[in-house]
Structures are given as C-alpha cells and as structure tokens.
CSV table of C-alpha atoms in Angstrom, one decimal:
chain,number,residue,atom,x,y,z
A,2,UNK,CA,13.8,15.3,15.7
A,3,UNK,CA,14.9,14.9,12.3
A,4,UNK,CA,13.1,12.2,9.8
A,5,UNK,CA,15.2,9.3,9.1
A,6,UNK,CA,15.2,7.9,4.9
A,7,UNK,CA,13.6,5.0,4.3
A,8,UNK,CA,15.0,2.2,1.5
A,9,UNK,CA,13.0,-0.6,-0.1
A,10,UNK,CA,15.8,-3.2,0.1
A,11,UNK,CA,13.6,-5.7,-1.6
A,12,UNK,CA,10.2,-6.6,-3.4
A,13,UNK,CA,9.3,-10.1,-3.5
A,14,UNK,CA,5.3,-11.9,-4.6
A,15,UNK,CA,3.7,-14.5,-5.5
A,16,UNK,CA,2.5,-15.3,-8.5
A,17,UNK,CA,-1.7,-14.0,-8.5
A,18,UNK,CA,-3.8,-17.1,-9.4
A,19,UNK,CA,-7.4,-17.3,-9.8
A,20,UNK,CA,-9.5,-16.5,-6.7
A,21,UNK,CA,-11.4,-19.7,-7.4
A,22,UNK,CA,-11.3,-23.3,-6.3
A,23,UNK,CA,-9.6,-23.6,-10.1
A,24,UNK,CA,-6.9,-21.6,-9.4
A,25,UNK,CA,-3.0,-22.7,-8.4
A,26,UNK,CA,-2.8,-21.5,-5.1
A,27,UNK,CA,-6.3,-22.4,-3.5
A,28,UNK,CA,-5.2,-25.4,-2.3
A,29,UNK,CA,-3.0,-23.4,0.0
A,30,UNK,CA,-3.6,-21.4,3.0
A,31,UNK,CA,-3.3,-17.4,3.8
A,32,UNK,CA,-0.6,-18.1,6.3
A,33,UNK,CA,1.3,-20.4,4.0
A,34,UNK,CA,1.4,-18.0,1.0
A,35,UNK,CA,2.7,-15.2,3.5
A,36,UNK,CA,5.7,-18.1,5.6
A,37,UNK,CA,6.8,-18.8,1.7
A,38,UNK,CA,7.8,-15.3,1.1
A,39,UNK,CA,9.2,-14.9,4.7
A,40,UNK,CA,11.2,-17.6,3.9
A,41,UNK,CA,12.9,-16.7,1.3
A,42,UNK,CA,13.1,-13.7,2.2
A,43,UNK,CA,15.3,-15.4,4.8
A,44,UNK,CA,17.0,-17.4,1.8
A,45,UNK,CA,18.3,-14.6,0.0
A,46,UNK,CA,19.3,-12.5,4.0
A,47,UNK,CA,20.7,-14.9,5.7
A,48,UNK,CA,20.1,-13.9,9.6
A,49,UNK,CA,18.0,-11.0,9.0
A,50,UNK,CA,15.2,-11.9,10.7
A,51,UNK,CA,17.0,-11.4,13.5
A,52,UNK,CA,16.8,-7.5,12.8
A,53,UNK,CA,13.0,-7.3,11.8
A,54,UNK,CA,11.6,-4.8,14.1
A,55,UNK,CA,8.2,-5.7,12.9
A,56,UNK,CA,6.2,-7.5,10.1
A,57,UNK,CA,2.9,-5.0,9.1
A,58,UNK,CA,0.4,-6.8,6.6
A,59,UNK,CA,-2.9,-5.7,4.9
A,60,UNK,CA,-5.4,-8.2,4.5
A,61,UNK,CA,-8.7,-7.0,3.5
A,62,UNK,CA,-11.5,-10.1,4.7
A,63,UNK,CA,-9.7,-10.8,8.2
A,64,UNK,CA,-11.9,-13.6,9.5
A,65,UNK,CA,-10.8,-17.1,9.9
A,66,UNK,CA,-8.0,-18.4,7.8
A,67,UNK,CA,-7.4,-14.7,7.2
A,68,UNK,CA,-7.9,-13.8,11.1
A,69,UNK,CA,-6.2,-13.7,13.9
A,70,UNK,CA,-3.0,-11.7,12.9
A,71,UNK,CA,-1.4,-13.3,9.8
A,72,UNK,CA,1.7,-10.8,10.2
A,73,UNK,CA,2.8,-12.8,13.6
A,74,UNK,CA,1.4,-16.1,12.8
A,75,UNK,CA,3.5,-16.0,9.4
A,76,UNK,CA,6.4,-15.2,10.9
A,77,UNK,CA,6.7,-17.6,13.2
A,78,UNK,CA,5.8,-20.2,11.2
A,79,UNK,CA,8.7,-18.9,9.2
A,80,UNK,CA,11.6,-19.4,11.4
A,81,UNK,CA,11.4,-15.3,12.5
A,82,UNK,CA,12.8,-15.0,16.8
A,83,UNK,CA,9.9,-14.9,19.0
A,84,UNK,CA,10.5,-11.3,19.2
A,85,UNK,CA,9.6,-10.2,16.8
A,86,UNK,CA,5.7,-9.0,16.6
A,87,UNK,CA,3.3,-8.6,13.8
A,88,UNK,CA,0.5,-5.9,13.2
A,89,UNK,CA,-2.3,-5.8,10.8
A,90,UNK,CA,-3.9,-2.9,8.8
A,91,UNK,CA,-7.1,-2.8,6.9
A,92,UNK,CA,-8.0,-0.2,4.6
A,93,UNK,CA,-9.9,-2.8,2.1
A,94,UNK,CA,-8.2,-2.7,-1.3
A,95,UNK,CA,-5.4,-0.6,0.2
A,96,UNK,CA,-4.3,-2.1,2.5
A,97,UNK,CA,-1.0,-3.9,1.6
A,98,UNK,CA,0.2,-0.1,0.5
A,99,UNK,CA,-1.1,1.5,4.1
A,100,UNK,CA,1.0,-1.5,5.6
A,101,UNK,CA,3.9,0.0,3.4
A,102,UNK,CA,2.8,3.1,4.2
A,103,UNK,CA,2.6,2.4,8.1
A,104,UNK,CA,6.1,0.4,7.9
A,105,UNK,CA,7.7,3.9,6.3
A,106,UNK,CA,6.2,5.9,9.3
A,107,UNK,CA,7.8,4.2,11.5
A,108,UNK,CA,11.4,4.1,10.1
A,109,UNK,CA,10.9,7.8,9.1
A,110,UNK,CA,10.5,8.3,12.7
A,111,UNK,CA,13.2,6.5,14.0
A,112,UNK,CA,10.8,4.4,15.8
A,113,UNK,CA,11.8,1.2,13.5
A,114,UNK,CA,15.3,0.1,11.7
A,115,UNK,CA,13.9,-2.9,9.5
A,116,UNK,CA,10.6,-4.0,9.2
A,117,UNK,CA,8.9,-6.2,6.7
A,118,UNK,CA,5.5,-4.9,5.4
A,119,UNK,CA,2.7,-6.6,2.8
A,120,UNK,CA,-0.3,-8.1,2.7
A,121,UNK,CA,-2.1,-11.6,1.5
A,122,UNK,CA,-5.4,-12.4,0.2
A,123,UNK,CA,-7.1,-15.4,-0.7
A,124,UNK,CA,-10.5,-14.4,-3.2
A,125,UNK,CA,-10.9,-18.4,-3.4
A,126,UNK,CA,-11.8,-18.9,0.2
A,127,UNK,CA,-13.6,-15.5,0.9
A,128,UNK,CA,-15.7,-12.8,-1.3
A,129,UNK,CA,-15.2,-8.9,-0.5
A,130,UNK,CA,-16.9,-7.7,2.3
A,131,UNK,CA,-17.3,-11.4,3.4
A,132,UNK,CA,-16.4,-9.9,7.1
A,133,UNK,CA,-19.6,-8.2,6.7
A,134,UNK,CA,-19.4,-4.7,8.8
A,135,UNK,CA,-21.7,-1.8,9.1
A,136,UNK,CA,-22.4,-1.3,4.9
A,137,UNK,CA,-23.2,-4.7,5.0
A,138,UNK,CA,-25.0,-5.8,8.2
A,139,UNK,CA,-26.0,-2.6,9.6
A,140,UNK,CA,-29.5,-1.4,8.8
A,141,UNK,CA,-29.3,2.5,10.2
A,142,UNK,CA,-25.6,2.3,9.0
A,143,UNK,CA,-26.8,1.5,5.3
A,144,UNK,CA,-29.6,4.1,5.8
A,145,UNK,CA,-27.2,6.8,6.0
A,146,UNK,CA,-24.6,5.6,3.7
A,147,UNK,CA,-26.5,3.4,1.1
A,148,UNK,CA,-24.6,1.0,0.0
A,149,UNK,CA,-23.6,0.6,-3.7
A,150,UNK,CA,-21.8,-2.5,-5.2
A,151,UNK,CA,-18.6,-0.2,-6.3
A,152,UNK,CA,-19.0,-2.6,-10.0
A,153,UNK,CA,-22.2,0.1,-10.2
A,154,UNK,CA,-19.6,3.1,-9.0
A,155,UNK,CA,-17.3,2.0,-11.4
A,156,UNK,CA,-20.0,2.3,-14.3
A,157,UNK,CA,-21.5,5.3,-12.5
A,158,UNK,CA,-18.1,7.1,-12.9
A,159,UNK,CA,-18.2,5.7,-16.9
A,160,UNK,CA,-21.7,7.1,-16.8
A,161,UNK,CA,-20.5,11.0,-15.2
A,162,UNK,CA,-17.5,11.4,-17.2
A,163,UNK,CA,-19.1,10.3,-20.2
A,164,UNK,CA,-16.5,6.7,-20.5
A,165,UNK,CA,-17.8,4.8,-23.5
A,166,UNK,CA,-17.7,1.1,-23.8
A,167,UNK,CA,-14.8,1.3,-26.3
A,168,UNK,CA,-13.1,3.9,-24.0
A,169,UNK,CA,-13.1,1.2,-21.3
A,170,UNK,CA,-12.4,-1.6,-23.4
A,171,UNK,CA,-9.8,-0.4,-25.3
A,172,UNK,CA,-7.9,0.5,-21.6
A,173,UNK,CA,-8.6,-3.2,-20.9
A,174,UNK,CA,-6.9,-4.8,-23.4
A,175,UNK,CA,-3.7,-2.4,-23.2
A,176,UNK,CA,-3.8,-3.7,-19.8
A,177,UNK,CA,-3.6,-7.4,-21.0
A,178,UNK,CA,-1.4,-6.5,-24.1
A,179,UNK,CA,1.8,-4.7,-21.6
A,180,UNK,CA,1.2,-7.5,-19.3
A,181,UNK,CA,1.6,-10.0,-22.0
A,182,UNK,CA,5.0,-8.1,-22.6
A,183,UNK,CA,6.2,-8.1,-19.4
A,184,UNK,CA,5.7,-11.5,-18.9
A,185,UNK,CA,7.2,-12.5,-22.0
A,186,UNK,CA,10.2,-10.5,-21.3
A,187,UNK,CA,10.8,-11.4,-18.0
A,188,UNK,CA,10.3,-8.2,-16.2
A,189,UNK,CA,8.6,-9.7,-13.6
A,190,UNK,CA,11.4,-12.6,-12.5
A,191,UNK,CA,13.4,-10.6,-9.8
A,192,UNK,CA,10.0,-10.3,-7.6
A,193,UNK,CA,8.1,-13.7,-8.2
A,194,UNK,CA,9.0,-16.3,-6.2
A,195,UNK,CA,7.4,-19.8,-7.1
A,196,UNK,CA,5.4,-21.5,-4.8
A,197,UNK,CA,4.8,-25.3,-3.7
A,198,UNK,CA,1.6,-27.0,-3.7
A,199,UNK,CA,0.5,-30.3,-3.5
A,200,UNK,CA,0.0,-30.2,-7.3
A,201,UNK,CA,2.9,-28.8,-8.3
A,202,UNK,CA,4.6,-25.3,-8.4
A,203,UNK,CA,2.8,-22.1,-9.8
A,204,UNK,CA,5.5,-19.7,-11.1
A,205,UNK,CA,3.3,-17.3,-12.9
A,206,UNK,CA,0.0,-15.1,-13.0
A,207,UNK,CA,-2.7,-17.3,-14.3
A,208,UNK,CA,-5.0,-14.2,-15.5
A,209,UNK,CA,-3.0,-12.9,-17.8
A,210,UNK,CA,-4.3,-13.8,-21.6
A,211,UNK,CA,-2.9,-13.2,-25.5
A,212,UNK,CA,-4.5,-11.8,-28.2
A,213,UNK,CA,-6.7,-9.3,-26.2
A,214,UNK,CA,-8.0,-6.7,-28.1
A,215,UNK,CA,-11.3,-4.2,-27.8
A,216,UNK,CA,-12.5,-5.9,-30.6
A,217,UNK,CA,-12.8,-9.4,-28.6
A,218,UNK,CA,-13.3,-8.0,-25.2
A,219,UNK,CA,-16.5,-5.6,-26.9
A,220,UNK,CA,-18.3,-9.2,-27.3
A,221,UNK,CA,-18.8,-9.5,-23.5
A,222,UNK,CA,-22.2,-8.7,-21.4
A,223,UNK,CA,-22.2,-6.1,-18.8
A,224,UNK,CA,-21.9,-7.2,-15.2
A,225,UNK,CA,-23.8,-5.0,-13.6
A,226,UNK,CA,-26.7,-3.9,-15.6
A,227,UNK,CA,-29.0,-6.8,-13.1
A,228,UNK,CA,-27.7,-5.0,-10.1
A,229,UNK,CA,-29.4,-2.0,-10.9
A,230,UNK,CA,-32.2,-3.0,-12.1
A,231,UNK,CA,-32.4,-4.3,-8.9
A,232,UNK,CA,-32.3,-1.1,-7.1
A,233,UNK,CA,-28.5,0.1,-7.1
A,234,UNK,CA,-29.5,2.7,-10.0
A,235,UNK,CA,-32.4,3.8,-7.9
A,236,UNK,CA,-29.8,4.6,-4.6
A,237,UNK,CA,-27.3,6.2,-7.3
A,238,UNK,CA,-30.0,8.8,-8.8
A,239,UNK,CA,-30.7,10.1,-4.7
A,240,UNK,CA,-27.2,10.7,-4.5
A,241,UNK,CA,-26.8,12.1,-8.6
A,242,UNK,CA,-30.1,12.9,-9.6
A,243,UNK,CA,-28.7,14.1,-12.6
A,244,UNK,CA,-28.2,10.8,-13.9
A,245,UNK,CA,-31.4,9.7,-15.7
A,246,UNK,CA,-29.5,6.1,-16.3
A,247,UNK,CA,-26.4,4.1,-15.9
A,248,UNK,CA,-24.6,3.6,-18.5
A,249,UNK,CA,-23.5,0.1,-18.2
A,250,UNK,CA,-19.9,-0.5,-19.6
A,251,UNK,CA,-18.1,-2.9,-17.4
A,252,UNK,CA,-17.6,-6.3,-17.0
A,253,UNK,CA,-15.2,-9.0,-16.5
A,254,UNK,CA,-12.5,-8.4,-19.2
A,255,UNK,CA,-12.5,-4.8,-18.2
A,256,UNK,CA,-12.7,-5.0,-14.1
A,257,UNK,CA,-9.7,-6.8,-11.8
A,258,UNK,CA,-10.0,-10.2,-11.5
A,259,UNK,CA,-10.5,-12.3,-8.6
A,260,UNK,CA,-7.3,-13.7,-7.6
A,261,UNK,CA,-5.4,-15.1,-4.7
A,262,UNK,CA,-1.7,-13.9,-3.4
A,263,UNK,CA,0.5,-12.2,-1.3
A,264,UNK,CA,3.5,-9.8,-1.9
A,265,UNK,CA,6.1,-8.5,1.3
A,266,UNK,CA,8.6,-5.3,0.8
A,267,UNK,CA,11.9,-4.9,2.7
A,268,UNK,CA,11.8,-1.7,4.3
A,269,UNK,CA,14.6,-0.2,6.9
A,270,UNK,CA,17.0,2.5,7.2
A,271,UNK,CA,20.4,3.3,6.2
A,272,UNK,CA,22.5,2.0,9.1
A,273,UNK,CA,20.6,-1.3,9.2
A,274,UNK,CA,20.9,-1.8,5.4
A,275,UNK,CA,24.6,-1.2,6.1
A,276,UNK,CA,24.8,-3.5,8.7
A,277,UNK,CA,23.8,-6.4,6.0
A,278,UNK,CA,25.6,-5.4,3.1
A,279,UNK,CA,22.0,-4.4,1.3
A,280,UNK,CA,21.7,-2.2,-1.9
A,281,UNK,CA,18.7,0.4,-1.6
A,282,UNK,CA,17.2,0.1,-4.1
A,283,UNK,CA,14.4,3.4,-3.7
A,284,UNK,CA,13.3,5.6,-0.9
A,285,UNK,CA,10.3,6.6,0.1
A,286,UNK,CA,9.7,10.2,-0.3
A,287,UNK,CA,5.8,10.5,0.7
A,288,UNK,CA,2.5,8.9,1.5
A,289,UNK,CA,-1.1,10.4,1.6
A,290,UNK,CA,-4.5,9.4,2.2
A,291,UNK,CA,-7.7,10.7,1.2
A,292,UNK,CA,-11.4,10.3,1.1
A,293,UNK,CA,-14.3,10.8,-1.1
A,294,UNK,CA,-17.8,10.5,-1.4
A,295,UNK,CA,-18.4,6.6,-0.9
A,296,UNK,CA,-21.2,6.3,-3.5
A,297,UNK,CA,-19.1,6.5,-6.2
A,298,UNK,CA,-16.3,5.6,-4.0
A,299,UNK,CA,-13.4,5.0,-6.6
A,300,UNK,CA,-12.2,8.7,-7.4
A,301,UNK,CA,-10.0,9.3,-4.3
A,302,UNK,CA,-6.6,8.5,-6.0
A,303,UNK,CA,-6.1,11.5,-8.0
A,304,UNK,CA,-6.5,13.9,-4.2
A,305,UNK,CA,-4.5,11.1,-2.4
A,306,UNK,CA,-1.9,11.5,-5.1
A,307,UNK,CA,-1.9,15.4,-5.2
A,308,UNK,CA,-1.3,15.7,-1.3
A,309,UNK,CA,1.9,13.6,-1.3
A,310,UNK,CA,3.2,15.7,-4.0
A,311,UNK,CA,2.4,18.8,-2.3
A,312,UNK,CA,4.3,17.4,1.0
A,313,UNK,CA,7.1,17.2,-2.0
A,314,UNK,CA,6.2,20.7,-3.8
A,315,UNK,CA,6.0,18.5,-7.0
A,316,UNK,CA,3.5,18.3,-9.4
A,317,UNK,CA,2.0,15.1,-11.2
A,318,UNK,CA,4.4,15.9,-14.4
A,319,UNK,CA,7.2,15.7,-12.2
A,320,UNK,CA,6.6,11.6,-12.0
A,321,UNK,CA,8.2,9.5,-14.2
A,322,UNK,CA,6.2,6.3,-13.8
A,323,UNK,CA,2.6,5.8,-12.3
A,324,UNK,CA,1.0,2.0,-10.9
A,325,UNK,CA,-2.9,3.2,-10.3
A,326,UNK,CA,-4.7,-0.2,-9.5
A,327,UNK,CA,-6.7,-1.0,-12.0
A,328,UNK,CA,-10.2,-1.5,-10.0
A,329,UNK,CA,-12.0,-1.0,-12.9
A,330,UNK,CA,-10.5,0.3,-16.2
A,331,UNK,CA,-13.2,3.9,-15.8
A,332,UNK,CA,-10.8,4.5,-12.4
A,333,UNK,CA,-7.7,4.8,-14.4
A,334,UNK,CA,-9.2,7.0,-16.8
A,335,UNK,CA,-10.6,9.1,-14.5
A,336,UNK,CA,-6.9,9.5,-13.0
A,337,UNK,CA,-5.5,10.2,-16.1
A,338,UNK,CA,-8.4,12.6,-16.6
A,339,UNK,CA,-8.1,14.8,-13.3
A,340,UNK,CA,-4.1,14.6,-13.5
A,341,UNK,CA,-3.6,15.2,-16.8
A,342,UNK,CA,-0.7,11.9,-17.0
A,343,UNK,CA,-0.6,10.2,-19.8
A,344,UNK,CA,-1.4,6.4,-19.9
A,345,UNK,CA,2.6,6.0,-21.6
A,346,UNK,CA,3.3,6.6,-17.8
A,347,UNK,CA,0.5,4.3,-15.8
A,348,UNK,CA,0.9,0.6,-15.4
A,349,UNK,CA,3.4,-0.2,-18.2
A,350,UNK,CA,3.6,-3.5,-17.4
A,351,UNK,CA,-0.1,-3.9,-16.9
A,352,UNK,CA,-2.4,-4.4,-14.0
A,353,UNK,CA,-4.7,-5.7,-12.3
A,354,UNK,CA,-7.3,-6.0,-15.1
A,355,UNK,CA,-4.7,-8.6,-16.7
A,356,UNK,CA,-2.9,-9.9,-13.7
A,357,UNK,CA,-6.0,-9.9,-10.8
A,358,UNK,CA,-6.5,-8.3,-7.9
A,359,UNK,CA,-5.9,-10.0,-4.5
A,360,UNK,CA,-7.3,-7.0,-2.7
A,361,UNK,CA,-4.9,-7.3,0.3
A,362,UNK,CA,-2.0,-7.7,-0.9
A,363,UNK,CA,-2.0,-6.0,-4.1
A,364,UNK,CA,-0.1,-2.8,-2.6
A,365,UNK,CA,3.0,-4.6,-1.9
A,366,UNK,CA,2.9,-6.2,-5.3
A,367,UNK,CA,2.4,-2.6,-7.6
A,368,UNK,CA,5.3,-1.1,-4.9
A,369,UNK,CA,7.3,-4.3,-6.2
A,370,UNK,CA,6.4,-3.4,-10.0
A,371,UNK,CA,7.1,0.3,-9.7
A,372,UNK,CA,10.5,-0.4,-8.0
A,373,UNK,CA,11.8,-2.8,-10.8
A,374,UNK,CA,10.5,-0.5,-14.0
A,375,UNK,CA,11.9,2.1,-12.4
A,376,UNK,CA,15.1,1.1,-12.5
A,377,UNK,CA,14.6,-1.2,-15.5
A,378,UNK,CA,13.9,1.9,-17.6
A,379,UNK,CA,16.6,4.0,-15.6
A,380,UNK,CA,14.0,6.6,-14.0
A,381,UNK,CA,13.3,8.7,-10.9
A,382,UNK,CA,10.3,9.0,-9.4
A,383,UNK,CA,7.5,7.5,-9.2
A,384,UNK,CA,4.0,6.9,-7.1
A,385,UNK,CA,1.5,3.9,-5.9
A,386,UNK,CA,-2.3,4.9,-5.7
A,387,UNK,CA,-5.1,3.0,-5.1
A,388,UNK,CA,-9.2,3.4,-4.5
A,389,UNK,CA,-10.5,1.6,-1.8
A,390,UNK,CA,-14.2,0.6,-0.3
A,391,UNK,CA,-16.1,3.4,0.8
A,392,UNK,CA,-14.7,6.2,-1.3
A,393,UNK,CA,-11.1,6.1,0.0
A,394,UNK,CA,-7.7,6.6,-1.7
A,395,UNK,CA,-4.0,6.0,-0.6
A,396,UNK,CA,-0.7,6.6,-2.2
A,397,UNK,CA,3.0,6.2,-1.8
A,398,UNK,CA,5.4,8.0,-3.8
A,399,UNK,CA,9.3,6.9,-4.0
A,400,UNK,CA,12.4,7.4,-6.1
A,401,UNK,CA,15.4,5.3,-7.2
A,402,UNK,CA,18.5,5.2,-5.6
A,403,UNK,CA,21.8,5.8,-7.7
C-alpha cells in the first residue's frame, strides 16, 4: 500500500506564561487552554470539525486537571461532533511532537484524512514527574536505573564535553536576544492566539526579557551544585567514574523556564485539504525516535535526528533550519557538536530558554515555529528534535510546500 503525504494546514498556540501562580494563564485550566485553540481553530475552518478523524495530544503530568484524556474532553467542550475521539501520548518533554508524530502515522497510512494533534501543559498547577512513576516511587526501579535530576545531566554533559560557564551563557542570551527579535518583529503573530482570563487577555510570552547578555546572565548562582552535594554527583561518578567532579554551569537564565501553555497543528491529507479550500503549508517527510543512556539522559536528539534523515538518504547539512528544544542550553551545544550544524541554523527565533518550556505541549509549538521561519525566510527543509526524561530523543523532519 502506498504512503499517503501529509500537510500541516495550520499551527496555532498560546502564548507560554510563567508556570507559577504569577503567571497569565494559571488562573485557567488544562482543558480550557486546549477548547480555546480548538475554537478557533473552528473560527478560522468553518465546519471542519466535522472532518477531524481524531484529536492526539501530549501532556506530560497526566493526573487530575491534566487526566482523564484532555484530547476528548477539549474537544467536546469545544463544539467538535460526538464522533470524534481523542487519544493521548506521553513521552515526557516529547510528547506534543510524538502526538504530531503519531497524527502523521496515521495519515501516512491512510488510516486518517484530518486529524488535530498537540499537546497542553500547565507547570503552575503541577511539577515534572508530579505523576510520580517507577524513577520516582519505585525503590528496586531506582536501584537499577538511579535516578538523576536531568538539571545534574545537563551540567554532567557541560562537565563531559568540557562546556564552560561562558559557553553556556553566552548560548543563553542568544536565545533571549533572537527571541527579543522575533517578538519585536512580529514573527510570532500568525500562530499566537490570545487568550481570555478573568483578568484580562495574555497575547504574548511572559519569559521573554531585553538586554540579556552573558555578561548579566554570568552574575547568577548555579542551580544544581546543592543537588549533588546531596548525592546526585555521587550516582553520576558510578555511572562515569571518570568524572572526579561536576562542573556546575547551569542555572535559571540558562535552562527552560517553567511555563504554562498549549499549542495544536492541523494535520490531514491532500484530498481532505482540497475538500476545504486549505493551503499546505509543509509536509512531513520523516519522524524518528531514539534512546540513550538515561543518566545523562539529554543526548538522544542528535541519533533521533540522524535516523529520520537516513529514512530520507539526507544528511544534517542538507537542513535548512533546525528548532532543538532548548532543555538546557549544554543540549544544544552538544547537538551542534555531534552534527556539525551551525547555531545560524538552530532556534533563530529563540527557544525555550527565552520563551519557557511547557513540557507537553512545546512540540506542537517548535513544529508551529519551524513552519512559519520556514517559509518566512523562503526555505526547504527543516527538523523538530527534542530530549526527553530518561534518556530519550524524538524528531520530525518536514519541508515547505511551493
């Protein structure tokens, strides 16, 4: 059976706020971040929802607000036909791309003509691994897999590849600066869509600052230097007894911040897109998923990344534009390391270091970005990656449409 394409029609998110009680959107709920962009999705589509063969989303903490399947219970409360279902995927800080990535499958197989895929997360009402699970709750579990807060992987991999504080830093505030742009240009304003609370309506991403440099970002204190001291350095030196120390080099200005939102991507075929009058805007050409070694857990994009090309026969110079979550700025670098890309092709709007990081969601939201440089700067290809919990990496790779 031949693989059908399959066209991102649209990209739409929420602004990311701060995952605190401070922030705009915590006076919201999960399900009403994800019915606002259902709705207009519905706005801008009139009857469309009647064609939705499915809504996937990624959440990672699925427990209470967050629990008992946001994909149906969003859009129903949305106005969506009673038929049609909702399914969600975890793959902690993947997950919104492996609900892209699932949504794909399933057009690519002809076993879906329209399907809206995402993911939501709300860091003001729950903390990572606040679901708990075996690394957390189970003792023979965390026996064989000791458990390492990945702010400790992130240094670790500072500490292996020899990362200095300025190398980090200075990643950081490039982060901040190109986000800074982008927002003041307006490259963001096809894909945001403002959103209603009782105290008023947030229209943009609250993390983002001015004026970062490596200079004022060198003035903060490590995060995670207490951590272990506590015993996390101990656990890393069984697994790298070549380490004699951590080298200590991150902290907030240079690791994702805690935020809340959600972000959805159109996804369907070329008869249904047809059938609506909708412009592809890219295909999706590949996915991949790959997995490392979970103690220093954050290294998996660059393999994740090098099996979709290979599904392609590409190689990583053959991408125009890269969106590698920014974790923690040594991640990145580590990329750009193994692949050899340069960082004039990663995150050139920014990332999550400036804009936050609402782990479930953020997938959809770096598809969204991709999508709209892409075609703002008139280029072809380009690829999604992220690191998730446990040492695992997942990526998505696409190209524009004329």
């Amino acid at each position: 059976m031949a693989l059908h394409e399959v066209f991102v029609y649209d990209a739409l998110r929420t602004p990311r706020t701060r995952g605190k009680p401070t922030g705009g959107l915590h006076v919201l709920t999960p399900v009403s971040l994800v019915t606002a962009l259902l709705t207009e999705l519905r706005k801008r589509y009139p009857g469309i929802e009647s064609k939705v063969d499915e809504v996937i989303l990624g959440c990672c903490e699925q427990l209470n607000d967050q629990g008992g399947n946001l994909a149906r219970s969003g859009a129903l409360a949305a106005g969506f036909p009673n038929h049609v279902p909702g399914l969600m995927v975890s793959r902690f800080c993947g997950s919104a791309l492996d609900a892209v990535n699932t949504g794909a499958a399933k057009v690519m197989a002809g076993q879906a003509d329209l399907v809206v895929v995402g993911g939501v997360e709300m860091l003001s009402l729950f903390t990572i691994f606040g679901s708990g699970g075996p690394m957390i709750l189970d003792p023979e579990f965390k026996d064989q897999v000791p458990p390492v807060p990945q702010g400790i992987s992130a240094d670790l991999i500072a500490t292996l590849q020899g990362y200095s504080r300025r190398d980090v830093d200075s990643f950081a505030a490039a982060s901040q600066q190109r986000a800074d742009t982008a927002w003041k240009n307006g490259w963001f304003s096809r894909s945001i869509v403002p959103v209603e609370t009782s105290e008023g309506t947030v229209t943009r991403d609250e993390l983002v600052r001015e004026n970062v440099t490596a200079d004022s970002l060198s003035k903060l204190t490590p995060s995670f230097a207490k951590l272990g001291a506590e015993g996390y350095e101990d656990l890393v030196r069984l697994r790298y007894p070549q380490v004699s120390r951590v080298n200590y080099v991150h902290h907030a200005g240079n690791s994702s911040g805690i935020a809340d939102g959600a972000g959805i991507v159109l996804l369907g075929n070329q008869e249904v897109g047809q059938t609506f009058n909708l412009q592809p805007r890219a295909r999706i050409l590949s996915t991949a998923s790959a997995g490392d070694e979970p103690c220093i857990m954050l290294t998996a994009p660059a393999e994740a990344t090098r099996r979709a090309l290979r599904r392609l026969d590409l190689k990583f110079s053959d991408i125009d534009l890269y969106e590698v979550n920014e974790a923690f700025a040594s991640v990145v670098l580590y990329f750009m390391e193994k692949t050899k890309v340069p960082h004039d092709k990663v995150n050139v709007a920014g990332g999550s270091i400036a804009m936050g990081h609402p782990v479930g969601a953020t997938g959809a939201m770096l598809v969204g970005t991709l999508v709209d440089e892409l075609q703002r700067r008139q280029l072809q290809r380009g690829a999604v990656t992220m690191c998730t919990g446990l040492g695992m990496g997942v990526t998505t790779i696409l190209e524009t449409c004329p």
